[in-house]
Coordinates of C-alpha atoms in Angstrom, one line a residue:
Chain T
X1160 CA 115.4 39.6 -28.0
X1161 CA 113.2 39.9 -31.0
X1162 CA 112.6 36.2 -30.7
X1163 CA 111.7 36.4 -27.2
X1164 CA 109.5 39.4 -27.9
X1165 CA 107.9 37.4 -30.7
X1166 CA 107.4 34.5 -28.6
X1167 CA 105.9 36.7 -25.9
X1168 CA 103.7 38.3 -28.5
X1169 CA 102.7 34.9 -29.8
X1170 CA 102.0 33.7 -26.4
X1171 CA 99.9 36.8 -25.7
X1172 CA 97.9 36.4 -29.0
X1173 CA 97.4 32.8 -28.0
X1174 CA 96.3 33.3 -24.4
X1175 CA 94.6 36.6 -24.6
X1176 CA 91.5 35.4 -26.6
X1177 CA 91.6 32.4 -24.3
X1178 CA 91.4 34.7 -21.3
X1179 CA 88.7 36.7 -23.0
X1180 CA 86.8 33.5 -23.7
X1181 CA 87.2 32.4 -20.1
X1182 CA 86.1 35.8 -18.8
X1183 CA 83.1 35.7 -21.2
X1184 CA 82.1 32.2 -20.2
X1185 CA 82.5 33.3 -16.6
X1186 CA 80.1 36.2 -17.2
X1187 CA 77.8 33.9 -19.1
X1188 CA 77.9 31.4 -16.3
X1189 CA 77.2 34.0 -13.7
X1190 CA 74.4 35.4 -15.8
X1191 CA 73.0 32.0 -16.1
X1192 CA 73.3 31.4 -12.4
X1193 CA 71.7 34.6 -11.7
X1194 CA 68.9 33.8 -14.0
X1195 CA 68.5 30.5 -12.4
X1196 CA 68.4 32.1 -8.9
X1197 CA 65.9 34.6 -10.2
X1198 CA 63.8 31.9 -11.8
X1199 CA 64.0 29.9 -8.7
X1200 CA 62.9 32.9 -6.7
X1201 CA 60.1 33.5 -9.1
X1202 CA 59.1 29.9 -8.9
X1203 CA 59.3 29.9 -5.2
X1204 CA 57.1 33.1 -5.1
X1205 CA 54.7 31.4 -7.5
X1206 CA 54.7 28.2 -5.4
X1207 CA 54.0 30.2 -2.3
X1208 CA 51.2 32.0 -4.2
X1209 CA 49.7 28.6 -5.0
X1210 CA 50.2 27.4 -1.5
X1211 CA 48.6 30.5 -0.2
X1212 CA 45.7 30.1 -2.6
X1213 CA 45.4 26.4 -1.8
X1214 CA 45.4 27.1 1.9
X1215 CA 42.7 29.8 1.4
X1216 CA 40.7 27.3 -0.6
X1217 CA 41.2 24.7 2.0
X1218 CA 40.2 27.2 4.7
X1219 CA 37.0 27.9 2.6
X1220 CA 36.3 24.2 2.1
X1221 CA 36.8 23.6 5.8
X1222 CA 34.4 26.4 6.6
X1223 CA 32.0 25.0 4.1
X1224 CA 32.3 21.5 5.6
X1225 CA 32.0 22.9 9.1
X1226 CA 28.9 24.8 7.9
X1227 CA 27.4 21.8 6.3
X1228 CA 28.2 19.7 9.4
X1229 CA 26.6 22.3 11.6
X1230 CA 23.7 22.4 9.3
X1231 CA 23.4 18.7 9.3
X1232 CA 23.7 18.5 13.1
X1233 CA 21.1 21.2 13.4
X1234 CA 18.8 19.3 11.0
X1235 CA 19.4 16.0 12.8
X1236 CA 18.9 17.5 16.3
X1237 CA 15.8 19.5 15.3
X1238 CA 14.2 16.5 13.6
X1239 CA 11.1 15.3 15.4
X1240 CA 11.9 11.7 14.5
X1241 CA 14.6 9.7 16.2
X1242 CA 17.5 8.8 14.0
X1243 CA 19.8 5.9 14.8
X1244 CA 22.7 4.7 12.7
X1245 CA 24.3 1.4 13.3
X1246 CA 27.3 -0.4 11.7
X1247 CA 27.3 -4.0 10.4
X1248 CA 27.8 -5.2 14.0
X1249 CA 24.5 -3.5 15.0
X1250 CA 26.4 -1.1 17.3
X1251 CA 25.3 2.5 17.2
X1252 CA 27.4 5.0 15.3
X1253 CA 25.2 8.0 15.5
X1254 CA 22.0 9.1 17.3
X1255 CA 20.3 12.4 17.0
X1256 CA 18.8 14.4 19.9
X1257 CA 15.3 13.0 19.5
X1258 CA 16.6 9.4 19.5
X1259 CA 18.5 10.2 22.7
X1260 CA 15.4 11.6 24.3
X1261 CA 13.1 8.8 23.2
X1262 CA 15.6 6.1 24.1
X1263 CA 16.9 7.9 27.2
X1264 CA 20.5 7.6 26.2
X1265 CA 23.2 10.2 26.9
X1266 CA 24.1 12.5 24.0
X1267 CA 27.2 11.8 21.9
X1268 CA 27.5 8.3 23.5
X1269 CA 27.9 5.7 20.8
X1270 CA 28.8 2.0 20.5
X1271 CA 25.6 0.8 22.1
X1272 CA 24.4 -2.6 21.1
X1273 CA 21.2 -1.7 19.3
X1274 CA 19.2 -4.5 20.9
X1275 CA 20.1 -3.1 24.3
X1276 CA 18.6 0.3 23.9
X1277 CA 16.1 -0.2 21.0
X1278 CA 14.2 -3.5 21.3
X1279 CA 11.4 -3.9 18.7
X1280 CA 8.5 -6.2 19.4
X1281 CA 5.9 -7.1 16.7
X1282 CA 2.3 -7.1 18.1
X1283 CA 2.4 -9.1 21.3
X1284 CA 5.3 -11.3 20.4
X1285 CA 7.7 -11.7 23.4
X1286 CA 10.9 -11.8 21.2
X1287 CA 12.7 -8.7 20.2
X1288 CA 13.1 -8.4 16.4
X1289 CA 15.8 -5.6 16.4
X1290 CA 18.7 -7.9 15.3
X1291 CA 16.5 -9.8 12.8
X1292 CA 15.4 -6.6 11.2
X1293 CA 18.9 -5.0 11.0
X1294 CA 20.1 -8.3 9.5
X1295 CA 17.4 -8.2 6.9
X1296 CA 18.3 -4.6 6.0
X1297 CA 22.1 -5.1 6.0
X1298 CA 22.3 -8.5 4.4
X1299 CA 19.6 -8.1 1.8
X1300 CA 19.9 -4.3 1.3
X1301 CA 16.2 -4.2 1.9
X1302 CA 14.1 -1.3 3.2
X1303 CA 11.7 -2.1 6.0
X1304 CA 8.7 0.2 6.5
X1305 CA 6.8 -0.3 9.7
X1306 CA 3.5 1.6 9.9
X1307 CA 0.9 2.0 12.6
X1308 CA -1.0 -1.1 11.6
X1309 CA 2.0 -3.3 12.0
X1310 CA 1.6 -2.7 15.7
X1311 CA 5.2 -2.6 16.8
X1312 CA 6.3 -1.5 20.3
X1313 CA 9.8 -0.3 21.3
X1314 CA 11.2 -1.2 24.7
X1315 CA 14.0 1.0 25.9
X1316 CA 16.9 0.2 28.3
X1317 CA 14.9 1.3 31.3
X1318 CA 12.2 -1.1 30.5
X1319 CA 9.6 1.4 29.3
X1320 CA 7.7 0.8 26.1
X1321 CA 5.9 2.9 23.5
X1322 CA 4.1 2.2 20.2
X1323 CA 6.6 2.9 17.3
X1324 CA 6.6 3.4 13.6
X1325 CA 9.9 3.4 11.7
X1326 CA 11.7 3.1 8.4
X1327 CA 14.9 1.1 8.3
X1328 CA 17.2 1.4 5.3
X1329 CA 20.7 0.2 4.4
X1330 CA 23.6 2.7 4.9
X1331 CA 25.6 2.7 1.7
X1332 CA 29.1 3.8 0.9
X1333 CA 30.4 3.4 -2.7
X1334 CA 27.5 1.1 -3.3
X1335 CA 28.4 -1.3 -0.4
X1336 CA 26.2 -1.7 2.6
X1337 CA 28.1 -0.6 5.7
X1338 CA 25.3 -0.5 8.2
X1339 CA 21.7 0.6 8.6
X1340 CA 19.7 3.8 9.4
X1341 CA 16.5 3.9 11.3
X1342 CA 14.2 6.9 11.4
X1343 CA 11.5 6.3 14.1
X1344 CA 8.8 8.0 16.0
X1345 CA 6.8 7.5 19.2
X1346 CA 3.3 6.7 17.8
X1347 CA 1.3 7.0 21.0
X1348 CA -0.8 9.9 19.8
X1349 CA -1.2 8.5 16.3
X1350 CA -2.4 5.2 17.8
X1351 CA -5.1 7.0 19.8
X1352 CA -6.2 9.0 16.8
X1353 CA -6.2 5.8 14.7
X1354 CA -8.4 4.1 17.3
X1355 CA -10.9 7.0 17.2
X1356 CA -10.9 6.9 13.4
X1357 CA -11.5 3.1 13.4
X1358 CA -14.4 3.5 15.8
X1359 CA -15.8 6.3 13.7
X1360 CA -15.5 4.4 10.4
X1361 CA -17.2 1.3 11.9
X1362 CA -19.9 3.4 13.3
X1363 CA -20.4 5.4 10.1
X1364 CA -20.4 2.3 8.0
X1365 CA -23.0 0.6 10.1
X1366 CA -25.1 3.8 10.5
X1367 CA -24.9 4.6 6.7
X1368 CA -25.4 1.1 5.4
X1369 CA -28.3 0.0 7.6
X1370 CA -30.8 2.7 6.4
X1371 CA -29.5 2.1 2.8
X1372 CA -30.2 -1.6 3.1
X1373 CA -33.7 -0.8 4.4
X1374 CA -34.4 1.6 1.4
X1375 CA -33.1 -1.1 -1.0
X1376 CA -35.3 -3.8 0.5
X1377 CA -38.5 -1.7 0.2
X1378 CA -37.6 -0.4 -3.2
X1379 CA -37.0 -4.0 -4.4
X1380 CA -40.4 -5.0 -3.1
X1381 CA -42.1 -2.1 -4.9
X1382 CA -40.3 -2.7 -8.2
X1383 CA -40.9 -6.4 -8.4
X1384 CA -44.6 -5.7 -8.1
X1385 CA -44.8 -7.7 -4.8
X1386 CA -47.2 -5.2 -3.3
X1387 CA -49.2 -4.4 -6.3
X1388 CA -48.6 -3.4 -9.9
X1389 CA -47.0 0.0 -10.6
X1390 CA -47.8 2.3 -13.5
X1391 CA -45.1 2.6 -16.1
X1392 CA -44.1 6.0 -14.7
X1393 CA -44.0 4.7 -11.1
X1394 CA -41.9 1.8 -12.2
X1395 CA -39.5 4.1 -13.9
X1396 CA -39.2 6.3 -10.8
X1397 CA -38.7 3.3 -8.5
X1398 CA -36.0 1.9 -10.8
X1399 CA -34.2 5.2 -10.6
X1400 CA -34.4 5.1 -6.8
X1401 CA -33.1 1.5 -6.9
X1402 CA -30.1 2.4 -9.1
X1403 CA -29.2 5.4 -7.0
X1404 CA -29.4 3.4 -3.8
X1405 CA -27.2 0.7 -5.2
X1406 CA -24.7 3.4 -6.3
X1407 CA -24.8 4.9 -2.8
X1408 CA -24.1 1.5 -1.2
X1409 CA -21.2 1.0 -3.6
X1410 CA -19.9 4.5 -2.8
X1411 CA -20.2 3.9 1.0
X1412 CA -18.2 0.7 0.4
X1413 CA -15.6 2.5 -1.6
X1414 CA -15.3 5.2 1.1
X1415 CA -14.9 2.5 3.7
X1416 CA -12.1 1.0 1.6
X1417 CA -10.4 4.3 1.3
X1418 CA -10.6 4.8 5.0
X1419 CA -9.1 1.4 5.6
X1420 CA -6.4 2.0 3.1
X1421 CA -5.6 5.4 4.5
X1422 CA -5.3 4.3 8.0
X1423 CA -3.1 1.5 6.8
X1424 CA -5.4 -1.2 8.1
X1425 CA -5.6 -3.0 4.8
X1426 CA -4.5 -6.6 5.2
X1427 CA -2.4 -8.1 2.4
X1428 CA -2.7 -11.8 2.5
X1429 CA -0.6 -13.3 -0.3
X1430 CA -0.8 -17.0 -1.2
X1431 CA 1.2 -18.7 -4.0
X1432 CA -0.7 -18.7 -7.2
X1433 CA -0.2 -19.3 -10.9
X1434 CA -0.8 -15.7 -12.1
X1435 CA -2.1 -16.7 -15.5
X1436 CA -4.9 -18.7 -13.8
X1437 CA -5.6 -16.1 -11.1
X1438 CA -6.0 -13.4 -13.8
X1439 CA -8.3 -15.6 -15.9
X1440 CA -10.6 -16.0 -12.9
X1441 CA -10.6 -12.3 -12.2
X1442 CA -11.5 -11.7 -15.9
X1443 CA -14.3 -14.1 -15.6
X1444 CA -16.0 -11.8 -13.2
X1445 CA -15.4 -8.8 -15.3
X1446 CA -16.5 -10.3 -18.6
X1447 CA -20.1 -9.9 -17.4
X1448 CA -19.7 -6.2 -17.3
X1449 CA -17.8 -6.3 -20.6
X1450 CA -20.6 -8.3 -22.2
X1451 CA -23.2 -5.8 -21.1
X1452 CA -21.1 -3.0 -22.8
X1453 CA -20.4 -5.3 -25.8
X1454 CA -16.7 -4.9 -25.2
X1455 CA -14.1 -7.4 -26.3
X1456 CA -11.6 -8.5 -23.7
X1457 CA -8.4 -10.1 -24.8
X1458 CA -5.9 -11.8 -22.5
X1459 CA -2.3 -12.4 -23.7
X1460 CA -0.4 -14.8 -21.5
X1461 CA 3.4 -15.0 -21.5
X1462 CA 5.0 -17.5 -23.8
X1463 CA 6.8 -19.3 -20.9
X1464 CA 4.7 -20.3 -17.9
X1465 CA 5.4 -18.1 -14.9
X1466 CA 6.6 -19.5 -11.6
X1467 CA 4.0 -19.5 -8.8
X1468 CA 4.3 -16.2 -6.8
X1469 CA 2.6 -15.0 -3.6
X1470 CA -0.4 -12.8 -4.5
X1471 CA -3.4 -11.5 -2.6
X1472 CA -5.8 -12.4 -5.4
X1473 CA -8.7 -10.4 -3.8
X1474 CA -6.6 -7.2 -3.9
X1475 CA -5.2 -7.8 -7.4
X1476 CA -8.8 -8.5 -8.5
X1477 CA -9.8 -5.1 -7.1
X1478 CA -7.0 -3.3 -8.8
X1479 CA -7.5 -5.0 -12.2
X1480 CA -11.2 -4.7 -11.8
X1481 CA -11.0 -1.0 -11.4
X1482 CA -8.5 -0.6 -14.3
X1483 CA -10.5 -2.8 -16.7
X1484 CA -13.9 -1.4 -15.8
X1485 CA -12.4 2.1 -16.5
X1486 CA -11.1 0.8 -19.8
X1487 CA -14.6 -0.4 -20.7
X1488 CA -16.4 2.7 -19.4
X1489 CA -14.1 5.1 -21.3
X1490 CA -14.2 3.3 -24.7
X1491 CA -16.6 3.9 -27.5
X1492 CA -19.3 1.2 -27.5
X1493 CA -18.8 0.3 -31.2
X1494 CA -15.1 -0.5 -31.1
X1495 CA -14.3 -1.4 -27.5
X1496 CA -11.4 -3.7 -27.1
X1497 CA -9.4 -4.1 -23.9
X1498 CA -6.1 -6.0 -24.2
X1499 CA -4.6 -7.5 -21.0
X1500 CA -1.1 -8.7 -21.2
X1501 CA 0.9 -10.6 -18.6
X1502 CA 4.6 -10.7 -18.9
X1503 CA 7.9 -11.2 -17.0
X1504 CA 10.2 -8.2 -17.2
X1505 CA 13.6 -7.1 -16.1
X1506 CA 14.4 -3.5 -15.3
X1507 CA 16.6 -2.1 -18.1
X1508 CA 17.3 1.0 -16.0
X1509 CA 19.2 -1.0 -13.5
X1510 CA 22.9 -1.9 -13.7
X1511 CA 23.9 -5.2 -15.3
X1512 CA 24.4 -6.8 -11.9
X1513 CA 21.0 -5.8 -10.7
X1514 CA 19.3 -6.6 -13.9
X1515 CA 18.5 -10.1 -12.7
X1516 CA 15.8 -8.3 -10.6
X1517 CA 12.6 -9.4 -12.3
X1518 CA 9.1 -8.4 -11.9
X1519 CA 5.7 -9.3 -13.3
X1520 CA 3.9 -6.8 -15.4
X1521 CA 0.2 -6.7 -16.2
X1522 CA -0.9 -4.1 -18.8
X1523 CA -4.4 -3.1 -19.5
X1524 CA -4.7 -1.4 -22.8
X1525 CA -7.7 0.3 -24.3
X1526 CA -8.6 2.3 -27.3
X1527 CA -10.8 4.7 -25.4
X1528 CA -11.0 8.5 -24.9
X1529 CA -7.5 8.7 -23.2
X1530 CA -6.3 11.0 -20.4
X1531 CA -5.7 14.6 -21.4
X1532 CA -2.0 15.6 -21.0
X1533 CA -2.8 18.5 -18.6
X1534 CA -4.5 16.3 -16.1
X1535 CA -2.2 13.3 -16.3
X1536 CA -0.4 14.2 -13.1
X1537 CA -3.6 14.3 -11.1
X1538 CA -5.2 11.1 -12.3
X1539 CA -4.4 9.1 -9.1
X1540 CA -5.7 11.8 -6.8
X1541 CA -8.7 11.0 -4.6
X1542 CA -12.1 12.1 -6.1
X1543 CA -10.3 13.6 -9.2
X1544 CA -12.1 13.1 -12.5
X1545 CA -11.1 14.7 -15.8
X1546 CA -13.7 16.5 -17.9
X1547 CA -13.8 13.9 -20.7
X1548 CA -14.2 11.1 -18.1
X1549 CA -17.0 13.0 -16.5
X1550 CA -18.7 13.4 -19.8
X1551 CA -18.3 9.7 -20.7
X1552 CA -19.5 8.4 -17.3
X1553 CA -21.2 11.0 -15.1
X1554 CA -21.6 8.5 -12.2
X1555 CA -18.0 7.6 -11.5
X1556 CA -16.8 8.3 -8.0
X1557 CA -13.2 9.3 -8.8
X1558 CA -11.9 6.7 -6.3
X1559 CA -11.0 3.7 -8.5
X1560 CA -7.5 4.7 -9.5
X1561 CA -6.8 6.1 -6.1
X1562 CA -7.7 2.8 -4.5
X1563 CA -5.7 0.9 -7.1
X1564 CA -2.7 3.0 -6.4
X1565 CA -2.8 2.6 -2.6
X1566 CA -3.4 -1.1 -2.9
X1567 CA -0.4 -1.6 -5.2
X1568 CA 1.9 0.6 -3.1
X1569 CA 0.8 -1.2 0.1
X1570 CA 1.4 -4.5 -1.5
X1571 CA 4.9 -3.6 -2.6
X1572 CA 4.0 -3.1 -6.3
X1573 CA 3.5 -0.2 -8.7
X1574 CA 0.9 1.2 -11.0
X1575 CA 1.3 3.8 -13.8
X1576 CA 0.1 4.6 -17.3
X1577 CA 0.8 5.9 -20.7
X1578 CA -2.0 7.8 -22.5
X1579 CA -2.9 9.9 -25.5
X1580 CA -6.1 11.8 -25.6
X1581 CA -8.4 10.3 -28.2
X1582 CA -6.2 7.3 -28.9
X1583 CA -6.3 5.3 -25.7
X1584 CA -4.6 4.5 -22.4
X1585 CA -2.4 1.6 -21.2
X1586 CA -2.2 1.1 -17.4
X1587 CA 0.7 -1.0 -16.1
X1588 CA 0.7 -2.9 -12.8
X1589 CA 4.0 -4.4 -11.7
X1590 CA 4.6 -6.8 -8.9
X1591 CA 8.1 -8.0 -7.9
X1592 CA 8.9 -11.6 -8.7
X1593 CA 9.1 -12.4 -5.0
X1594 CA 5.4 -11.5 -4.8
X1595 CA 3.2 -9.1 -2.8
X1596 CA 4.4 -8.1 0.7
X1597 CA 2.4 -9.7 3.5
X1598 CA 0.9 -7.2 5.8
X1599 CA -1.1 -7.7 8.9
X1600 CA -4.2 -5.5 9.0
X1601 CA -7.7 -5.4 10.2
X1602 CA -9.7 -6.1 7.1
X1603 CA -9.7 -6.9 3.4
X1604 CA -11.6 -5.0 0.8
X1605 CA -15.4 -4.4 0.9
X1606 CA -17.2 -5.3 -2.3
Chain Q
X1272 CA -46.6 -23.3 7.3
X1273 CA -42.9 -22.9 7.7
X1274 CA -41.7 -20.7 10.5
X1275 CA -39.0 -18.0 10.3
X1276 CA -37.5 -16.0 13.1
X1277 CA -35.8 -12.7 12.4
X1278 CA -33.4 -11.3 15.0
X1279 CA -32.3 -7.8 14.1
X1280 CA -32.2 -4.5 16.0
X1281 CA -33.2 -2.4 13.0
X1282 CA -36.9 -1.9 13.1
X1283 CA -37.2 -0.9 9.4
X1284 CA -35.2 -3.9 8.2
X1285 CA -37.2 -6.2 10.4
X1286 CA -40.4 -4.7 9.0
X1287 CA -39.1 -5.2 5.4
X1288 CA -38.2 -8.8 5.9
X1289 CA -41.3 -9.6 7.9
X1290 CA -43.7 -8.3 5.4
X1291 CA -41.9 -9.8 2.5
X1292 CA -41.7 -13.2 4.0
X1293 CA -45.4 -13.0 5.1
X1294 CA -46.3 -12.5 1.5
X1295 CA -44.2 -15.4 0.5
X1296 CA -46.3 -17.6 2.8
X1297 CA -44.2 -18.0 5.9
X1298 CA -45.2 -17.7 9.5
X1299 CA -42.8 -14.9 10.8
X1300 CA -41.8 -13.9 14.3
X1301 CA -39.2 -11.3 15.2
X1302 CA -36.9 -10.1 18.0
X1303 CA -34.9 -6.9 18.4
X1304 CA -31.9 -8.3 20.2
X1305 CA -30.0 -11.5 20.9
X1306 CA -31.6 -12.2 24.3
X1307 CA -35.1 -11.8 23.1
X1308 CA -34.2 -13.8 20.0
X1309 CA -33.1 -16.8 22.1
X1310 CA -36.3 -16.8 24.1
X1311 CA -38.4 -16.5 21.0
X1312 CA -36.4 -19.3 19.4
X1313 CA -37.3 -21.6 22.2
X1314 CA -41.0 -20.8 22.2
X1315 CA -41.6 -20.3 18.5
X1316 CA -39.4 -23.3 17.4
X1317 CA -38.6 -21.8 14.0
X1318 CA -37.6 -23.8 10.9
X1319 CA -35.1 -21.1 9.9
X1320 CA -33.5 -18.0 11.6
X1321 CA -32.4 -14.7 10.0
X1322 CA -29.7 -13.2 12.3
X1323 CA -28.0 -9.8 12.3
X1324 CA -24.4 -9.6 13.4
X1325 CA -24.1 -6.2 14.9
X1326 CA -26.6 -5.7 17.7
X1327 CA -26.4 -3.9 21.0
X1328 CA -26.1 -6.2 24.1
X1329 CA -25.7 -9.8 22.9
X1330 CA -24.3 -9.6 19.3
X1331 CA -25.1 -12.0 16.5
X1332 CA -22.1 -14.3 16.9
X1333 CA -22.8 -14.8 20.7
X1334 CA -26.4 -15.4 19.9
X1335 CA -25.5 -18.0 17.2
X1336 CA -23.2 -19.8 19.7
X1337 CA -26.0 -20.0 22.3
X1338 CA -28.5 -21.2 19.6
X1339 CA -26.1 -24.0 18.7
X1340 CA -25.9 -25.0 22.4
X1341 CA -29.6 -25.3 22.8
X1342 CA -31.1 -28.7 22.0
X1343 CA -34.1 -27.2 20.2
X1344 CA -32.2 -24.8 17.9
X1345 CA -29.0 -26.8 17.6
X1346 CA -29.7 -27.7 14.0
X1347 CA -31.9 -24.9 12.8
X1348 CA -30.5 -23.3 9.7
X1349 CA -29.3 -19.7 10.2
X1350 CA -28.8 -17.0 7.5
X1351 CA -26.5 -14.2 8.7
X1352 CA -27.6 -10.6 7.8
X1353 CA -24.4 -8.6 7.7
X1354 CA -23.6 -5.1 6.8
X1355 CA -19.9 -5.5 7.4
X1356 CA -17.5 -7.7 5.5
X1357 CA -15.5 -8.4 8.6
X1358 CA -13.7 -11.6 7.8
X1359 CA -13.4 -12.4 11.5
X1360 CA -17.2 -12.4 11.9
X1361 CA -17.8 -14.5 8.9
X1362 CA -15.2 -17.0 10.0
X1363 CA -16.8 -17.2 13.4
X1364 CA -20.2 -17.7 11.9
X1365 CA -18.9 -20.4 9.6
X1366 CA -17.4 -22.2 12.6
X1367 CA -20.9 -22.3 14.1
X1368 CA -22.1 -23.9 10.9
X1369 CA -23.7 -20.9 9.1
X1370 CA -22.7 -20.7 5.5
X1371 CA -25.2 -18.2 4.2
X1372 CA -24.6 -14.4 4.4
X1373 CA -26.8 -11.6 3.2
X1374 CA -24.9 -8.4 2.4
X1375 CA -26.1 -4.8 1.9
X1376 CA -26.4 -5.1 -1.9
X1377 CA -28.1 -8.5 -1.8
X1378 CA -31.3 -9.1 -3.7
X1379 CA -34.4 -10.3 -1.9
X1380 CA -34.9 -12.7 -4.7
X1381 CA -31.7 -14.5 -3.8
X1382 CA -32.7 -14.6 -0.2
X1383 CA -35.9 -16.3 -1.2
X1384 CA -34.0 -18.9 -3.1
X1385 CA -31.7 -19.6 -0.2
X1386 CA -34.7 -20.0 2.2
X1387 CA -36.3 -22.5 0.0
X1388 CA -33.0 -24.4 -0.5
X1389 CA -32.3 -24.5 3.2
X1390 CA -35.9 -25.5 4.2
X1391 CA -35.9 -28.2 1.5
X1392 CA -32.6 -29.7 2.6
X1393 CA -33.9 -29.7 6.3
X1394 CA -37.0 -31.5 5.1
X1395 CA -35.0 -34.1 3.3
X1396 CA -32.8 -34.7 6.4
X1397 CA -36.0 -35.2 8.5
X1398 CA -37.4 -37.7 5.9
X1399 CA -34.2 -39.8 6.1

């Protein structure tokens, strides 16, 4: 009995803790399970919070995108210019309202073959250049800018035509060309205004220059003593009239140039030249002026001979002439040195792939009065002259740099400067290595 | 005395050239438009012609073409008086054999040199 009791007791002492342990672990497990459930719930709640937040954010983004899209659509449709976007296959992807009106196409209709609805003819040429131009833009990632003077007409599907001006540019995505964009306008009114302006300019130039020529002829006869000797005072006065008349003729010429430049009628006629030689010839003409002002002109050629590039030498001569004569005018007579440097450059701002893009740079450096910092931004403005320039040369017209800038921009180049007042100025002229852009136009430059 | 014909519609300019050339010892005749110029050219038989480009009615280029077609004036040297640097006009004038152009800022002294040069070369041609 005792034995059995003992054995029962022993069994109990053996199993009871075991039971306790089991119970404890049961509790522990359930606690853990509960915790997990709770955590899971918490996590779920958190996730749904995030989801809610995300969906709110998405909603906001969607609203923003829609807003932007609406805004863009509003901008595109209220644009006065027609906008046409084509893919690489020259089929239309997008047209704004103005384009639909001008080209008489139905709104929201896309997939037109561009040459079907938008035929572009240069001058009186019978062949549409639409495909050729799009190819140029898409394959060469080039920008084509067609102004009034380029005399393009657009023929629409219904056979009607109108004079057109446009800019065609490549459509890029992640740096790759995926099509082209054209912004264009009906230039009928501009054409009429341009014609009126042309007539006015030719009239004004004739009407102004003819009496000036007559004055100059009579003055010359007086000052050479052809009609009798003049007293010293009379000679002095007549010489003053002569100088003023010549200045006036030069000013009329400059105004005519400006008018031609502004109406975009300037002709750019590049021919292949060796730039070193062309500049040397241009300098020959200027050396005369330099000599009169006892100024020293230096010309630094590049170490390696440049390839021949297409340049309109007359226009380049005008630009360099204006820059160099400024350099001479605004230098002190005692120590005037103008340094002209020609070099081949690559654009360091471009990516490595693009860095093979080369251009020719001509710099004109002087040690003259310099351009005051506060007026540097205005220096290319028409008729603008800084106070120190006015003091150094009261007779300047304020058109030289303006003309230089328009010529360079029209010819596809650039002009800019670096300057420190009292130390000197360096003007830079750059021309892409492929040369100046040919441009049809009425006239060259008057000299 | 060498004879010079001036064809220009501007009275003051005609006066200036006429008086100047008179003093230089030339026999000078003038006309104020192309048509009158052609008639005077036939009658006066000039050794040299000064011709303006922009004139009402018949302009300088048309006048030059007609002068070149006439037996009497076919080879008469012509100096173009031009106020405009229109390349087209200059090219047209050059096609008609005129290589001398007087512009607005041109000195009379230079014109005198050209006249002597042209008349001399005509003289030499005749001698041959």
